[in-house]
mmCIF file of C-alpha atoms and ligand atoms in Angstrom:
data_model
loop_
_atom_site.group_PDB
_atom_site.id
_atom_site.type_symbol
_atom_site.label_atom_id
_atom_site.label_comp_id
_atom_site.label_asym_id
_atom_site.label_seq_id
_atom_site.Cartn_x
_atom_site.Cartn_y
_atom_site.Cartn_z
ATOM 1 C CA MET A 24 -72.994 -6.104 -26.653
ATOM 2 C CA SER A 25 -70.314 -5.188 -29.146
ATOM 3 C CA LYS A 26 -67.043 -3.581 -27.981
ATOM 4 C CA SER A 27 -66.711 0.183 -28.274
ATOM 5 C CA ASN A 28 -64.132 1.600 -30.642
ATOM 6 C CA LEU A 29 -61.997 2.686 -27.665
ATOM 7 C CA GLU A 30 -62.030 -0.823 -26.227
ATOM 8 C CA LEU A 31 -60.992 -2.259 -29.569
ATOM 9 C CA LEU A 32 -58.097 0.150 -29.824
ATOM 10 C CA ARG A 33 -57.000 -0.670 -26.285
ATOM 11 C CA THR A 34 -57.110 -4.374 -26.973
ATOM 12 C CA ARG A 35 -54.942 -3.798 -30.029
ATOM 13 C CA VAL A 36 -52.439 -1.801 -27.910
ATOM 14 C CA ASP A 37 -52.375 -4.613 -25.353
ATOM 15 C CA ASP A 38 -51.636 -7.097 -28.113
ATOM 16 C CA LEU A 39 -48.903 -4.896 -29.517
ATOM 17 C CA ASN A 40 -47.327 -4.573 -26.047
ATOM 18 C CA LEU A 41 -47.056 -8.340 -25.848
ATOM 19 C CA GLU A 42 -45.717 -8.518 -29.364
ATOM 20 C CA LEU A 43 -43.088 -5.901 -28.524
ATOM 21 C CA LEU A 44 -42.221 -7.800 -25.368
ATOM 22 C CA LYS A 45 -41.745 -10.967 -27.368
ATOM 23 C CA LEU A 46 -39.615 -9.162 -29.945
ATOM 24 C CA ILE A 47 -37.306 -7.400 -27.488
ATOM 25 C CA ASN A 48 -36.749 -10.656 -25.615
ATOM 26 C CA GLU A 49 -36.089 -12.460 -28.869
ATOM 27 C CA ARG A 50 -33.550 -9.738 -29.632
ATOM 28 C CA ALA A 51 -32.034 -10.158 -26.155
ATOM 29 C CA GLN A 52 -31.598 -13.872 -26.761
ATOM 30 C CA LEU A 53 -29.716 -13.186 -29.975
ATOM 31 C CA VAL A 54 -27.528 -10.673 -28.164
ATOM 32 C CA GLN A 55 -26.679 -13.365 -25.595
ATOM 33 C CA GLU A 56 -25.756 -15.786 -28.353
ATOM 34 C CA ILE A 57 -23.478 -13.136 -29.848
ATOM 35 C CA ALA A 58 -21.892 -12.639 -26.426
ATOM 36 C CA LYS A 59 -21.205 -16.386 -26.202
ATOM 37 C CA ALA A 60 -19.625 -16.417 -29.645
ATOM 38 C CA LYS A 61 -17.403 -13.509 -28.634
ATOM 39 C CA GLU A 62 -16.470 -15.284 -25.413
ATOM 40 C CA THR A 63 -15.175 -18.320 -27.268
ATOM 41 C CA GLN A 64 -12.967 -15.924 -29.215
ATOM 42 C CA GLY A 65 -11.680 -14.764 -25.830
ATOM 43 C CA VAL A 66 -12.743 -11.168 -26.310
ATOM 44 C CA TYR A 67 -15.438 -8.941 -25.032
ATOM 45 C CA LYS A 68 -16.086 -6.044 -27.314
ATOM 46 C CA TYR A 69 -18.558 -3.233 -27.450
ATOM 47 C CA ASP A 70 -18.793 -2.291 -31.113
ATOM 48 C CA PRO A 71 -19.782 1.377 -31.521
ATOM 49 C CA VAL A 72 -19.510 1.247 -35.335
ATOM 50 C CA ARG A 73 -22.087 -1.517 -35.502
ATOM 51 C CA GLU A 74 -24.344 0.378 -33.103
ATOM 52 C CA ARG A 75 -24.134 3.520 -35.272
ATOM 53 C CA LYS A 76 -25.005 1.511 -38.408
ATOM 54 C CA MET A 77 -28.025 -0.097 -36.744
ATOM 55 C CA LEU A 78 -29.336 3.275 -35.582
ATOM 56 C CA ASP A 79 -28.869 4.809 -39.032
ATOM 57 C CA THR A 80 -30.725 1.950 -40.729
ATOM 58 C CA ILE A 81 -33.594 2.192 -38.262
ATOM 59 C CA LYS A 82 -33.930 5.934 -38.801
ATOM 60 C CA GLU A 83 -33.836 5.525 -42.567
ATOM 61 C CA HIS A 84 -36.926 3.342 -42.234
ATOM 62 C CA ASN A 85 -38.707 5.620 -39.801
ATOM 63 C CA ASP A 86 -41.992 6.886 -41.305
ATOM 64 C CA GLY A 87 -43.268 8.410 -38.057
ATOM 65 C CA PRO A 88 -45.212 9.497 -36.196
ATOM 66 C CA PHE A 89 -42.183 9.316 -33.847
ATOM 67 C CA ASP A 90 -39.454 11.737 -34.855
ATOM 68 C CA ASN A 91 -35.884 10.491 -35.308
ATOM 69 C CA ALA A 92 -34.665 11.844 -31.968
ATOM 70 C CA THR A 93 -37.309 9.843 -30.135
ATOM 71 C CA ILE A 94 -36.573 6.711 -32.147
ATOM 72 C CA ASP A 95 -32.867 7.221 -31.421
ATOM 73 C CA HIS A 96 -33.572 7.439 -27.726
ATOM 74 C CA LEU A 97 -35.859 4.386 -27.616
ATOM 75 C CA PHE A 98 -33.511 2.130 -29.561
ATOM 76 C CA LYS A 99 -30.453 3.276 -27.644
ATOM 77 C CA GLU A 100 -32.201 2.106 -24.477
ATOM 78 C CA ILE A 101 -32.837 -1.285 -26.079
ATOM 79 C CA PHE A 102 -29.204 -1.525 -27.203
ATOM 80 C CA LYS A 103 -27.982 -0.553 -23.744
ATOM 81 C CA ALA A 104 -30.138 -3.192 -22.077
ATOM 82 C CA GLY A 105 -28.694 -5.768 -24.473
ATOM 83 C CA LEU A 106 -25.165 -4.647 -23.678
ATOM 84 C CA ASP A 107 -25.844 -4.851 -19.947
ATOM 85 C CA LEU A 108 -27.051 -8.378 -20.495
ATOM 86 C CA GLN A 109 -23.767 -9.274 -22.203
ATOM 87 C CA LYS A 110 -21.785 -7.637 -19.421
ATOM 88 C CA ASP A 111 -23.859 -9.417 -16.818
ATOM 89 C CA ASP A 112 -23.164 -12.741 -18.440
ATOM 90 C CA HIS A 113 -19.465 -12.044 -18.098
ATOM 91 C CA GLN A 114 -19.583 -10.647 -14.613
ATOM 92 C CA LYS A 115 -21.854 -13.396 -13.334
ATOM 93 C CA ALA A 116 -19.301 -15.994 -14.245
ATOM 94 C CA LEU A 117 -15.715 -14.819 -14.433
ATOM 95 C CA LEU A 118 -13.372 -17.537 -15.622
ATOM 96 C CA VAL A 119 -11.666 -17.497 -12.211
ATOM 97 C CA SER A 120 -14.953 -17.787 -10.331
ATOM 98 C CA ARG A 121 -16.317 -20.817 -8.505
ATOM 99 C CA LYS A 122 -19.527 -20.275 -10.413
ATOM 100 C CA LYS A 123 -17.669 -21.021 -13.610
ATOM 101 C CA LYS A 124 -15.640 -23.900 -12.171
ATOM 102 C CA PRO A 125 -16.708 -25.354 -8.816
ATOM 103 C CA GLU A 126 -13.681 -27.605 -8.268
ATOM 104 C CA ASN A 127 -10.351 -26.312 -6.942
ATOM 105 C CA THR A 128 -7.624 -25.460 -9.400
ATOM 106 C CA ILE A 129 -4.389 -27.211 -8.564
ATOM 107 C CA VAL A 130 -1.212 -25.497 -9.715
ATOM 108 C CA ASN A 131 1.618 -27.934 -10.265
ATOM 109 C CA ILE A 132 5.095 -26.530 -9.699
ATOM 110 C CA LYS A 133 7.618 -29.275 -10.375
ATOM 111 C CA GLY A 134 5.473 -31.764 -8.491
ATOM 112 C CA GLU A 135 4.366 -29.408 -5.678
ATOM 113 C CA THR A 136 0.630 -29.301 -6.141
ATOM 114 C CA ILE A 137 -0.670 -26.022 -4.729
ATOM 115 C CA GLY A 138 -4.386 -26.125 -4.018
ATOM 116 C CA ASP A 139 -4.484 -29.869 -3.318
ATOM 117 C CA GLY A 140 -5.728 -29.381 0.255
ATOM 118 C CA LYS A 141 -2.262 -29.645 1.767
ATOM 119 C CA GLN A 142 -0.166 -26.617 2.645
ATOM 120 C CA HIS A 143 2.912 -25.448 0.778
ATOM 121 C CA PHE A 144 5.672 -23.067 1.764
ATOM 122 C CA VAL A 145 7.705 -20.554 -0.200
ATOM 123 C CA PHE A 146 10.905 -19.196 1.319
ATOM 124 C CA GLY A 147 13.908 -17.308 0.098
ATOM 125 C CA PRO A 148 15.547 -13.929 0.172
ATOM 126 C CA CYS A 149 13.788 -10.708 -0.718
ATOM 127 C CA ALA A 150 16.308 -10.048 -3.477
ATOM 128 C CA VAL A 151 18.919 -12.192 -5.187
ATOM 129 C CA GLU A 152 22.257 -10.695 -4.194
ATOM 130 C CA SER A 153 24.773 -13.434 -5.013
ATOM 131 C CA TYR A 154 25.029 -17.137 -5.780
ATOM 132 C CA GLU A 155 26.330 -17.863 -2.261
ATOM 133 C CA GLN A 156 23.492 -15.944 -0.630
ATOM 134 C CA VAL A 157 20.766 -17.826 -2.530
ATOM 135 C CA ALA A 158 22.512 -21.199 -2.240
ATOM 136 C CA THR A 159 22.847 -20.825 1.541
ATOM 137 C CA VAL A 160 19.104 -20.329 1.915
ATOM 138 C CA ALA A 161 18.336 -23.105 -0.579
ATOM 139 C CA LYS A 162 20.498 -25.531 1.398
ATOM 140 C CA ALA A 163 18.672 -24.692 4.634
ATOM 141 C CA MET A 164 15.369 -25.224 2.859
ATOM 142 C CA LYS A 165 16.464 -28.477 1.263
ATOM 143 C CA GLU A 166 17.354 -29.846 4.709
ATOM 144 C CA LYS A 167 13.741 -29.277 5.708
ATOM 145 C CA GLY A 168 12.411 -30.915 2.552
ATOM 146 C CA LEU A 169 11.237 -27.574 1.176
ATOM 147 C CA LYS A 170 11.230 -27.051 -2.555
ATOM 148 C CA LEU A 171 9.743 -23.655 -3.419
ATOM 149 C CA LEU A 172 12.476 -21.031 -3.522
ATOM 150 C CA ARG A 173 11.738 -17.355 -3.956
ATOM 151 C CA GLY A 174 14.038 -14.437 -4.737
ATOM 152 C CA GLY A 175 13.675 -11.174 -6.586
ATOM 153 C CA ALA A 176 15.877 -10.404 -9.575
ATOM 154 C CA TYR A 177 13.841 -7.334 -10.507
ATOM 155 C CA LYS A 178 12.960 -5.289 -7.457
ATOM 156 C CA PRO A 179 10.304 -2.604 -7.773
ATOM 157 C CA ARG A 180 11.594 -0.264 -5.061
ATOM 158 C CA THR A 181 9.968 2.818 -3.620
ATOM 159 C CA SER A 182 13.101 4.870 -4.241
ATOM 160 C CA PRO A 183 14.857 4.839 -7.625
ATOM 161 C CA TYR A 184 18.167 5.090 -5.746
ATOM 162 C CA ASP A 185 17.649 1.808 -3.882
ATOM 163 C CA PHE A 186 18.967 -1.563 -5.101
ATOM 164 C CA GLN A 187 16.909 -2.517 -8.168
ATOM 165 C CA GLY A 188 17.962 -6.166 -8.394
ATOM 166 C CA LEU A 189 20.508 -8.048 -10.489
ATOM 167 C CA GLY A 190 18.127 -8.524 -13.431
ATOM 168 C CA VAL A 191 18.862 -11.433 -15.740
ATOM 169 C CA GLU A 192 22.030 -12.210 -13.743
ATOM 170 C CA GLY A 193 19.746 -12.803 -10.773
ATOM 171 C CA LEU A 194 17.534 -15.134 -12.798
ATOM 172 C CA LYS A 195 20.614 -17.118 -13.816
ATOM 173 C CA ILE A 196 21.682 -17.465 -10.189
ATOM 174 C CA LEU A 197 18.214 -18.684 -9.227
ATOM 175 C CA LYS A 198 18.218 -21.262 -12.006
ATOM 176 C CA ARG A 199 21.664 -22.520 -11.121
ATOM 177 C CA VAL A 200 20.693 -22.954 -7.464
ATOM 178 C CA ALA A 201 17.365 -24.562 -8.383
ATOM 179 C CA ASP A 202 19.135 -27.052 -10.659
ATOM 180 C CA GLU A 203 21.750 -27.886 -8.045
ATOM 181 C CA TYR A 204 19.257 -28.376 -5.214
ATOM 182 C CA ASP A 205 16.352 -29.688 -7.300
ATOM 183 C CA MET A 206 14.096 -26.835 -6.328
ATOM 184 C CA ALA A 207 11.534 -24.652 -8.097
ATOM 185 C CA VAL A 208 11.948 -20.905 -8.452
ATOM 186 C CA ILE A 209 9.410 -18.138 -7.976
ATOM 187 C CA SER A 210 10.570 -14.728 -9.095
ATOM 188 C CA GLU A 211 8.988 -11.408 -9.891
ATOM 189 C CA ILE A 212 8.925 -10.057 -13.432
ATOM 190 C CA VAL A 213 8.095 -6.389 -13.886
ATOM 191 C CA ASN A 214 8.300 -5.863 -17.627
ATOM 192 C CA PRO A 215 5.949 -7.614 -20.100
ATOM 193 C CA ALA A 216 8.822 -7.751 -22.604
ATOM 194 C CA ASP A 217 10.876 -9.880 -20.159
ATOM 195 C CA ILE A 218 8.318 -12.669 -19.729
ATOM 196 C CA GLU A 219 9.371 -14.777 -22.733
ATOM 197 C CA MET A 220 13.024 -14.561 -21.736
ATOM 198 C CA ALA A 221 12.362 -15.186 -18.027
ATOM 199 C CA ILE A 222 10.347 -18.381 -18.409
ATOM 200 C CA ASP A 223 13.512 -20.239 -19.354
ATOM 201 C CA TYR A 224 14.920 -19.506 -15.898
ATOM 202 C CA ILE A 225 11.973 -19.618 -13.524
ATOM 203 C CA ASP A 226 9.113 -21.955 -12.611
ATOM 204 C CA VAL A 227 6.608 -19.367 -11.426
ATOM 205 C CA ILE A 228 6.171 -15.805 -12.614
ATOM 206 C CA GLN A 229 5.485 -13.543 -9.653
ATOM 207 C CA ILE A 230 3.491 -10.394 -10.330
ATOM 208 C CA GLY A 231 4.123 -8.007 -7.479
ATOM 209 C CA ALA A 232 1.718 -5.841 -5.536
ATOM 210 C CA ARG A 233 2.805 -2.694 -7.350
ATOM 211 C CA ASN A 234 2.050 -4.315 -10.681
ATOM 212 C CA MET A 235 -1.262 -6.001 -9.889
ATOM 213 C CA GLN A 236 -3.013 -3.633 -12.264
ATOM 214 C CA ASN A 237 -0.284 -3.487 -14.873
ATOM 215 C CA PHE A 238 -2.667 -4.922 -17.423
ATOM 216 C CA GLU A 239 -0.092 -5.411 -20.175
ATOM 217 C CA LEU A 240 2.033 -7.432 -17.752
ATOM 218 C CA LEU A 241 -1.019 -9.481 -16.717
ATOM 219 C CA LYS A 242 -1.845 -10.179 -20.345
ATOM 220 C CA ALA A 243 1.737 -11.155 -21.142
ATOM 221 C CA ALA A 244 1.787 -13.559 -18.164
ATOM 222 C CA GLY A 245 -1.561 -14.932 -19.309
ATOM 223 C CA ALA A 246 -0.227 -15.688 -22.758
ATOM 224 C CA VAL A 247 2.471 -18.144 -21.627
ATOM 225 C CA ASN A 248 2.287 -21.639 -20.227
ATOM 226 C CA LYS A 249 3.822 -20.981 -16.809
ATOM 227 C CA PRO A 250 2.255 -20.722 -13.336
ATOM 228 C CA VAL A 251 1.729 -17.189 -12.050
ATOM 229 C CA LEU A 252 1.754 -16.019 -8.438
ATOM 230 C CA LEU A 253 -0.306 -12.850 -8.371
ATOM 231 C CA LYS A 254 0.037 -10.596 -5.352
ATOM 232 C CA ARG A 255 -2.739 -8.348 -4.174
ATOM 233 C CA GLY A 256 -2.178 -4.665 -4.893
ATOM 234 C CA ILE A 257 -1.237 -2.352 -2.053
ATOM 235 C CA ALA A 258 -4.623 -0.627 -2.210
ATOM 236 C CA ALA A 259 -6.610 -3.148 -4.233
ATOM 237 C CA THR A 260 -10.069 -4.307 -3.292
ATOM 238 C CA ILE A 261 -10.792 -8.016 -3.448
ATOM 239 C CA GLU A 262 -12.881 -7.388 -6.549
ATOM 240 C CA GLU A 263 -9.962 -5.651 -8.269
ATOM 241 C CA PHE A 264 -7.676 -8.494 -7.219
ATOM 242 C CA ILE A 265 -10.031 -11.080 -8.695
ATOM 243 C CA ASN A 266 -10.332 -9.093 -11.908
ATOM 244 C CA ALA A 267 -6.554 -8.882 -12.174
ATOM 245 C CA ALA A 268 -6.469 -12.698 -12.054
ATOM 246 C CA GLU A 269 -9.204 -12.721 -14.686
ATOM 247 C CA TYR A 270 -6.896 -10.726 -17.009
ATOM 248 C CA ILE A 271 -4.382 -13.568 -16.810
ATOM 249 C CA MET A 272 -6.925 -16.337 -17.244
ATOM 250 C CA ALA A 273 -8.734 -14.564 -20.087
ATOM 251 C CA GLN A 274 -5.529 -14.995 -22.101
ATOM 252 C CA GLY A 275 -5.609 -18.738 -21.573
ATOM 253 C CA ASN A 276 -3.343 -19.264 -18.567
ATOM 254 C CA GLY A 277 -5.329 -20.688 -15.666
ATOM 255 C CA GLN A 278 -2.342 -21.690 -13.503
ATOM 256 C CA ILE A 279 -2.709 -18.842 -11.038
ATOM 257 C CA ILE A 280 -1.974 -18.624 -7.318
ATOM 258 C CA LEU A 281 -3.413 -15.626 -5.481
ATOM 259 C CA CYS A 282 -1.298 -14.112 -2.728
ATOM 260 C CA GLU A 283 -2.617 -11.873 0.033
ATOM 261 C CA ARG A 284 0.278 -9.660 1.146
ATOM 262 C CA GLY A 285 -1.383 -6.979 3.234
ATOM 263 C CA ILE A 286 -3.038 -3.765 2.207
ATOM 264 C CA ARG A 287 -2.342 -0.168 3.114
ATOM 265 C CA THR A 288 -4.482 1.184 5.912
ATOM 266 C CA TYR A 289 -4.087 3.940 8.515
ATOM 267 C CA GLU A 290 -2.476 1.412 10.889
ATOM 268 C CA ARG A 291 1.252 1.962 11.377
ATOM 269 C CA ALA A 292 2.005 -0.828 13.871
ATOM 270 C CA THR A 293 2.571 -3.143 10.914
ATOM 271 C CA ARG A 294 4.061 -2.405 7.507
ATOM 272 C CA ASN A 295 0.715 -3.278 5.912
ATOM 273 C CA THR A 296 -2.507 -4.677 7.319
ATOM 274 C CA LEU A 297 -2.871 -8.405 6.705
ATOM 275 C CA ASP A 298 -6.412 -8.806 5.415
ATOM 276 C CA ILE A 299 -6.881 -12.298 6.773
ATOM 277 C CA SER A 300 -10.554 -12.489 5.833
ATOM 278 C CA ALA A 301 -9.558 -12.048 2.193
ATOM 279 C CA VAL A 302 -8.334 -15.662 2.283
ATOM 280 C CA PRO A 303 -11.708 -17.396 2.790
ATOM 281 C CA ILE A 304 -13.412 -14.823 0.569
ATOM 282 C CA LEU A 305 -10.993 -15.564 -2.279
ATOM 283 C CA LYS A 306 -11.387 -19.306 -1.666
ATOM 284 C CA GLN A 307 -15.162 -18.955 -1.873
ATOM 285 C CA GLU A 308 -15.293 -16.603 -4.823
ATOM 286 C CA THR A 309 -12.605 -18.227 -6.952
ATOM 287 C CA HIS A 310 -11.339 -21.742 -7.617
ATOM 288 C CA LEU A 311 -7.700 -20.611 -7.360
ATOM 289 C CA PRO A 312 -5.212 -21.492 -4.605
ATOM 290 C CA VAL A 313 -4.535 -18.704 -2.104
ATOM 291 C CA MET A 314 -1.283 -18.044 -0.289
ATOM 292 C CA VAL A 315 -0.354 -15.514 2.377
ATOM 293 C CA ASP A 316 2.894 -13.556 2.406
ATOM 294 C CA VAL A 317 3.550 -12.969 6.098
ATOM 295 C CA THR A 318 6.726 -10.957 5.525
ATOM 296 C CA HIS A 319 5.423 -8.049 3.479
ATOM 297 C CA SER A 320 2.054 -7.973 5.190
ATOM 298 C CA THR A 321 3.496 -7.531 8.676
ATOM 299 C CA GLY A 322 7.000 -6.194 8.128
ATOM 300 C CA ARG A 323 7.737 -7.593 11.605
ATOM 301 C CA ARG A 324 9.641 -10.745 12.473
ATOM 302 C CA ASP A 325 7.756 -11.172 15.751
ATOM 303 C CA LEU A 326 4.474 -11.473 13.841
ATOM 304 C CA LEU A 327 5.568 -13.988 11.220
ATOM 305 C CA LEU A 328 4.671 -17.088 13.210
ATOM 306 C CA PRO A 329 1.265 -16.027 14.592
ATOM 307 C CA CYS A 330 0.236 -14.662 11.191
ATOM 308 C CA ALA A 331 1.400 -17.822 9.411
ATOM 309 C CA LYS A 332 -0.676 -19.900 11.856
ATOM 310 C CA ALA A 333 -3.663 -17.648 11.281
ATOM 311 C CA ALA A 334 -3.264 -17.952 7.515
ATOM 312 C CA LEU A 335 -3.186 -21.749 7.678
ATOM 313 C CA ALA A 336 -6.029 -21.906 10.195
ATOM 314 C CA ILE A 337 -8.250 -19.792 7.995
ATOM 315 C CA GLY A 338 -7.673 -21.949 4.935
ATOM 316 C CA ALA A 339 -4.662 -20.611 3.022
ATOM 317 C CA ASP A 340 -3.021 -23.107 0.685
ATOM 318 C CA GLY A 341 0.390 -21.883 1.684
ATOM 319 C CA VAL A 342 2.599 -19.295 3.268
ATOM 320 C CA MET A 343 5.435 -17.197 1.892
ATOM 321 C CA ALA A 344 8.182 -15.634 4.007
ATOM 322 C CA GLU A 345 11.599 -14.117 3.393
ATOM 323 C CA VAL A 346 14.834 -15.713 4.625
ATOM 324 C CA HIS A 347 18.318 -14.232 4.267
ATOM 325 C CA PRO A 348 21.660 -15.593 5.541
ATOM 326 C CA ASP A 349 22.482 -12.209 7.089
ATOM 327 C CA PRO A 350 19.453 -9.891 7.071
ATOM 328 C CA ALA A 351 21.344 -7.021 8.698
ATOM 329 C CA VAL A 352 23.303 -6.489 5.486
ATOM 330 C CA ALA A 353 20.487 -7.374 3.065
ATOM 331 C CA LEU A 354 20.142 -4.990 0.145
ATOM 332 C CA SER A 355 16.359 -4.846 0.643
ATOM 333 C CA ASP A 356 13.897 -5.507 3.464
ATOM 334 C CA ALA A 357 16.686 -5.832 6.042
ATOM 335 C CA GLN A 358 14.295 -5.347 8.995
ATOM 336 C CA GLN A 359 11.911 -8.155 8.258
ATOM 337 C CA GLN A 360 13.785 -11.102 6.766
ATOM 338 C CA MET A 361 14.544 -14.097 8.997
ATOM 339 C CA ASN A 362 18.078 -15.321 9.466
ATOM 340 C CA LEU A 363 18.714 -19.056 9.276
ATOM 341 C CA ASP A 364 18.259 -19.670 13.014
ATOM 342 C CA GLN A 365 15.046 -17.712 13.071
ATOM 343 C CA PHE A 366 13.922 -19.654 10.006
ATOM 344 C CA ASP A 367 14.632 -22.938 11.820
ATOM 345 C CA THR A 368 12.577 -21.887 14.816
ATOM 346 C CA PHE A 369 9.801 -20.423 12.691
ATOM 347 C CA TYR A 370 9.394 -23.541 10.596
ATOM 348 C CA SER A 371 9.645 -26.053 13.429
ATOM 349 C CA ASP A 372 7.189 -24.040 15.579
ATOM 350 C CA LEU A 373 4.814 -23.859 12.643
ATOM 351 C CA LEU A 374 5.078 -27.619 12.054
ATOM 352 C CA ALA A 375 4.476 -28.238 15.742
ATOM 353 C CA SER A 376 1.306 -26.137 15.690
ATOM 354 C CA ASN A 377 -2.116 -27.587 15.145
ATOM 355 C CA PHE A 378 -2.620 -25.811 11.876
ATOM 356 C CA VAL A 379 -0.282 -27.590 9.481
ATOM 357 C CA ARG A 380 -1.399 -30.230 6.993
ATOM 358 C CA ILE A 381 1.528 -31.318 4.852
HETATM 359 C C1 PEP B 6 8.216 -9.568 -3.055
HETATM 360 O O1 PEP B 6 7.540 -10.573 -2.747
HETATM 361 O O2 PEP B 6 9.403 -9.640 -3.365
HETATM 362 C C2 PEP B 6 7.574 -8.243 -3.058
HETATM 363 C C3 PEP B 6 8.193 -7.174 -3.524
HETATM 364 O O3 PEP B 6 6.347 -8.236 -2.531
HETATM 365 P P1 PEP B 6 5.115 -7.256 -2.863
HETATM 366 O O4 PEP B 6 5.003 -7.153 -4.344
HETATM 367 O O5 PEP B 6 3.965 -7.978 -2.228
HETATM 368 O O6 PEP B 6 5.414 -5.953 -2.191
HETATM 369 MN MN1 MN B 7 10.869 -8.116 0.292
#
């Protein structure tokens, strides 16, 4: 029995469906190849001019029966699906992700290899106030075999009337002390224009919590060959934190240390709320080393030791805390910095705990 006309038409539609399917997937494959080519150029770009041109060409060739508005709509959907595919490719494998690079990144700071499975410690004053102040802390650290010295020369303060830091003078003090004591310096930079100048003085560029989404600063730090310690924003989600690191790495600089420093919640018992579970999440999701700043997260001296233990127990690659020769007269964070005796006790108690691997 021969097929009816209707059956023949339906068979033809079925064939065309499969042909269309093949064509849109072929198109999708090309779109993915384009995305890869763009990735090697280090950019991701949606190109509206190209999209407009493609639509115009298609409509010029449209002989119906679909009208141009319908054709516009159909092809825009196809374009959008292609774009989503490109985006997905990026989001599925951020450069900082474990998916992209399963093995741990190790950040080498003058021989201290952060992310190597051992734990590393960063100490120093909140702000650089004088040569003597920094040198006193450096000496106490040196006696303990500690090498990573922190200190802020540019202080992003809540009030514009508070001490803003010594600026480049502060960087010079840090460098002098680091040279004298053979230490490495971690210091916050707040202005993208200062990065080039600052890298002559410091060993690690710190990007502070308030600047975690200062994208121009992230890009500038990503464009130089210098390790970056990126702090989590005061109200940043883990996803935003990871994407901030991606901004740095997308520019070519993969020497990044993530630092959990507490987030703002309704809780007032601590200065911020230490999001301890962020540590294993960041370790799982990214290949970057993760540190915990126990000073700014707690804002309380009595919590420094238990929180440092918790950080190490949960898998942090290191701990940061502030030390000042005389915290009572410190120009910033006077309530939470340790004096030298407290530092001694803190560090020896931490070493005596079961959580340290150095
Ligand atoms: C700091 O470490 O000096 C500092 C200001 O910390 P945060 O950016 O985490 O507040
Ligand atoms: Mn501080």
